[in-house]
Each structure stands twice: as C-alpha cells, then as structure tokens.
PDB file of C-alpha atoms in Angstrom:
ATOM      1  CA  MET A   1       0.141  -0.143  -0.196  1.00  0.00           C
ATOM      2  CA  THR A   2       0.989   3.420  -1.360  1.00  0.00           C
ATOM      3  CA  SER A   3      -0.029   6.496   1.099  1.00  0.00           C
ATOM      4  CA  GLN A   4       0.620  10.391   0.538  1.00  0.00           C
ATOM      5  CA  ILE A   5      -0.864  13.532   2.043  1.00  0.00           C
ATOM      6  CA  TYR A   6      -1.908  16.598  -0.429  1.00  0.00           C
ATOM      7  CA  THR A   7      -2.656  19.153  -0.580  1.00  0.00           C
ATOM      8  CA  ILE A   8      -5.936  20.172  -2.678  1.00  0.00           C
ATOM      9  CA  LEU A   9      -4.934  24.212  -4.250  1.00  0.00           C
ATOM     10  CA  ASN A  10      -7.862  24.394  -6.665  1.00  0.00           C
ATOM     11  CA  PRO A  11      -9.917  27.847  -4.800  1.00  0.00           C
ATOM     12  CA  THR A  12     -13.826  26.289  -5.240  1.00  0.00           C
ATOM     13  CA  GLY A  13     -11.635  23.087  -3.530  1.00  0.00           C
ATOM     14  CA  PHE A  14     -12.820  19.659  -5.055  1.00  0.00           C
ATOM     15  CA  HIS A  15     -15.941  19.882  -6.789  1.00  0.00           C
ATOM     16  CA  VAL A  16     -18.214  18.121  -9.055  1.00  0.00           C
ATOM     17  CA  ARG A  17     -15.883  18.541 -12.392  1.00  0.00           C
ATOM     18  CA  PRO A  18     -13.309  17.716 -10.503  1.00  0.00           C
ATOM     19  CA  ILE A  19     -14.094  14.844  -8.989  1.00  0.00           C
ATOM     20  CA  LYS A  20     -15.670  13.488 -12.341  1.00  0.00           C
ATOM     21  CA  ALA A  21     -11.916  13.450 -13.383  1.00  0.00           C
ATOM     22  CA  PHE A  22     -10.525  12.217 -10.396  1.00  0.00           C
ATOM     23  CA  VAL A  23     -12.754   9.423 -10.475  1.00  0.00           C
ATOM     24  CA  LYS A  24     -12.870   8.659 -14.118  1.00  0.00           C
ATOM     25  CA  GLN A  25      -8.843   8.124 -13.447  1.00  0.00           C
ATOM     26  CA  ALA A  26      -9.389   5.864 -10.511  1.00  0.00           C
ATOM     27  CA  SER A  27     -11.424   3.863 -11.878  1.00  0.00           C
ATOM     28  CA  GLU A  28      -8.592   2.884 -15.335  1.00  0.00           C
ATOM     29  CA  PHE A  29      -7.048   1.693 -12.020  1.00  0.00           C
ATOM     30  CA  PRO A  30      -7.223  -2.544 -10.984  1.00  0.00           C
ATOM     31  CA  CYS A  31      -5.656  -1.608  -7.504  1.00  0.00           C
ATOM     32  CA  LYS A  32      -8.200  -0.172  -4.730  1.00  0.00           C
ATOM     33  CA  ILE A  33      -7.914   3.605  -4.466  1.00  0.00           C
ATOM     34  CA  TYR A  34      -8.948   5.422  -1.246  1.00  0.00           C
ATOM     35  CA  VAL A  35      -9.734   9.096  -0.355  1.00  0.00           C
ATOM     36  CA  THR A  36      -9.329  10.666   3.109  1.00  0.00           C
ATOM     37  CA  SER A  37     -10.589  13.536   4.550  1.00  0.00           C
ATOM     38  CA  LYS A  38     -11.419  15.190   8.096  1.00  0.00           C
ATOM     39  CA  GLY A  39     -11.724  11.506   8.991  1.00  0.00           C
ATOM     40  CA  LYS A  40     -13.900  10.432   6.647  1.00  0.00           C
ATOM     41  CA  ARG A  41     -12.090   7.065   4.865  1.00  0.00           C
ATOM     42  CA  VAL A  42     -14.369   6.551   1.105  1.00  0.00           C
ATOM     43  CA  ASN A  43     -13.884   4.969  -1.654  1.00  0.00           C
ATOM     44  CA  GLY A  44     -11.830   7.231  -4.647  1.00  0.00           C
ATOM     45  CA  LYS A  45     -14.195   5.133  -7.830  1.00  0.00           C
ATOM     46  CA  SER A  46     -17.246   6.377  -6.051  1.00  0.00           C
ATOM     47  CA  SER A  47     -17.972   9.709  -7.595  1.00  0.00           C
ATOM     48  CA  LEU A  48     -20.959  10.119  -4.820  1.00  0.00           C
ATOM     49  CA  SER A  49     -18.414   9.056  -2.290  1.00  0.00           C
ATOM     50  CA  MET A  50     -15.501  11.300  -2.736  1.00  0.00           C
ATOM     51  CA  LEU A  51     -19.037  13.964  -3.624  1.00  0.00           C
ATOM     52  CA  THR A  52     -20.019  12.729   0.535  1.00  0.00           C
ATOM     53  CA  LEU A  53     -16.168  14.836   1.407  1.00  0.00           C
ATOM     54  CA  GLY A  54     -16.805  17.955   0.665  1.00  0.00           C
ATOM     55  CA  ILE A  55     -13.837  18.994   0.171  1.00  0.00           C
ATOM     56  CA  SER A  56     -12.051  22.583   0.612  1.00  0.00           C
ATOM     57  CA  GLN A  57      -9.522  24.140  -0.474  1.00  0.00           C
ATOM     58  CA  ASN A  58      -5.999  24.527   1.465  1.00  0.00           C
ATOM     59  CA  GLU A  59      -7.731  21.081   3.099  1.00  0.00           C
ATOM     60  CA  GLU A  60      -5.359  18.127   3.080  1.00  0.00           C
ATOM     61  CA  VAL A  61      -6.590  15.015   2.055  1.00  0.00           C
ATOM     62  CA  LEU A  62      -4.873  11.027   2.767  1.00  0.00           C
ATOM     63  CA  LEU A  63      -5.151   9.194  -0.594  1.00  0.00           C
ATOM     64  CA  GLU A  64      -4.199   5.451  -0.196  1.00  0.00           C
ATOM     65  CA  THR A  65      -3.291   2.762  -3.361  1.00  0.00           C
ATOM     66  CA  GLU A  66      -3.545  -0.742  -2.333  1.00  0.00           C
ATOM     67  CA  GLY A  67      -2.539  -3.491  -5.500  1.00  0.00           C
ATOM     68  CA  GLU A  68      -1.629  -3.771  -9.186  1.00  0.00           C
ATOM     69  CA  HIS A  69       0.006  -0.196 -10.389  1.00  0.00           C
ATOM     70  CA  GLU A  70      -0.645   1.336  -6.409  1.00  0.00           C
ATOM     71  CA  GLU A  71       2.690   4.019  -7.292  1.00  0.00           C
ATOM     72  CA  GLU A  72       1.254   4.966 -10.403  1.00  0.00           C
ATOM     73  CA  ALA A  73      -1.908   5.133  -9.875  1.00  0.00           C
ATOM     74  CA  GLN A  74      -0.792   7.441  -6.389  1.00  0.00           C
ATOM     75  CA  GLN A  75       1.590   9.823  -8.845  1.00  0.00           C
ATOM     76  CA  VAL A  76      -1.462  10.605 -11.390  1.00  0.00           C
ATOM     77  CA  LEU A  77      -4.550  10.381  -8.522  1.00  0.00           C
ATOM     78  CA  GLY A  78      -2.448  13.245  -7.212  1.00  0.00           C
ATOM     79  CA  ARG A  79      -1.439  15.506  -9.751  1.00  0.00           C
ATOM     80  CA  LEU A  80      -5.209  15.679 -10.102  1.00  0.00           C
ATOM     81  CA  LEU A  81      -5.488  16.492  -6.505  1.00  0.00           C
ATOM     82  CA  THR A  82      -3.306  19.333  -6.737  1.00  0.00           C
ATOM     83  CA  GLU A  83      -4.328  20.620  -9.865  1.00  0.00           C
ATOM     84  CA  ILE A  84      -6.434  23.668 -10.516  1.00  0.00           C
ATOM     85  CA  HIS A  85      -9.651  23.402 -12.474  1.00  0.00           C
ATOM     86  CA  GLU A  86     -11.462  26.311 -13.484  1.00  0.00           C
TER      87      GLU A  86
END
C-alpha cells in the first residue's frame, strides 16, 4: 500500500468537475483507491462517496492506493488532487 497527503489547491475545492475527472482516472487502475478527509475514508472510485467529503481549498487529503499499479495510481491521482480546475 502507498499513501501520501496532498493539499487541495483549487480555489473552489474539489467539486463535481474535478471529482468526475478523478473518479474516471481512478477507475482505470485495478488497485483499490481510498481518499480520507476530516477523518472520513471513502472509495476513490465512487463519485457519490467523493462528493460526501466536501473537500475545500487548502484542505489536506490522504490518498491510499493498494494493489496492482498502486505507485502509478498514486502519481497520476496525486496530480489530479493538486491541479487547479476552472
């Protein structure tokens, strides 16, 4: 399992559009993907679960990847968490 903390830089937080992109990319990896925010851990491949986190700008989230291609998933998804979306 790999895990890393990322800070959300997007001024409007991690809202519907970036969550959709994150989940789409996460679903392409065979490994398990979890995102934790404010003590709540959810499946990173579920848009609805991700939305329940209500992630705001400058908030730190923990990304965990476990299984086949976990390192690659960590790199790709970590970039998505820190990108600024309009």
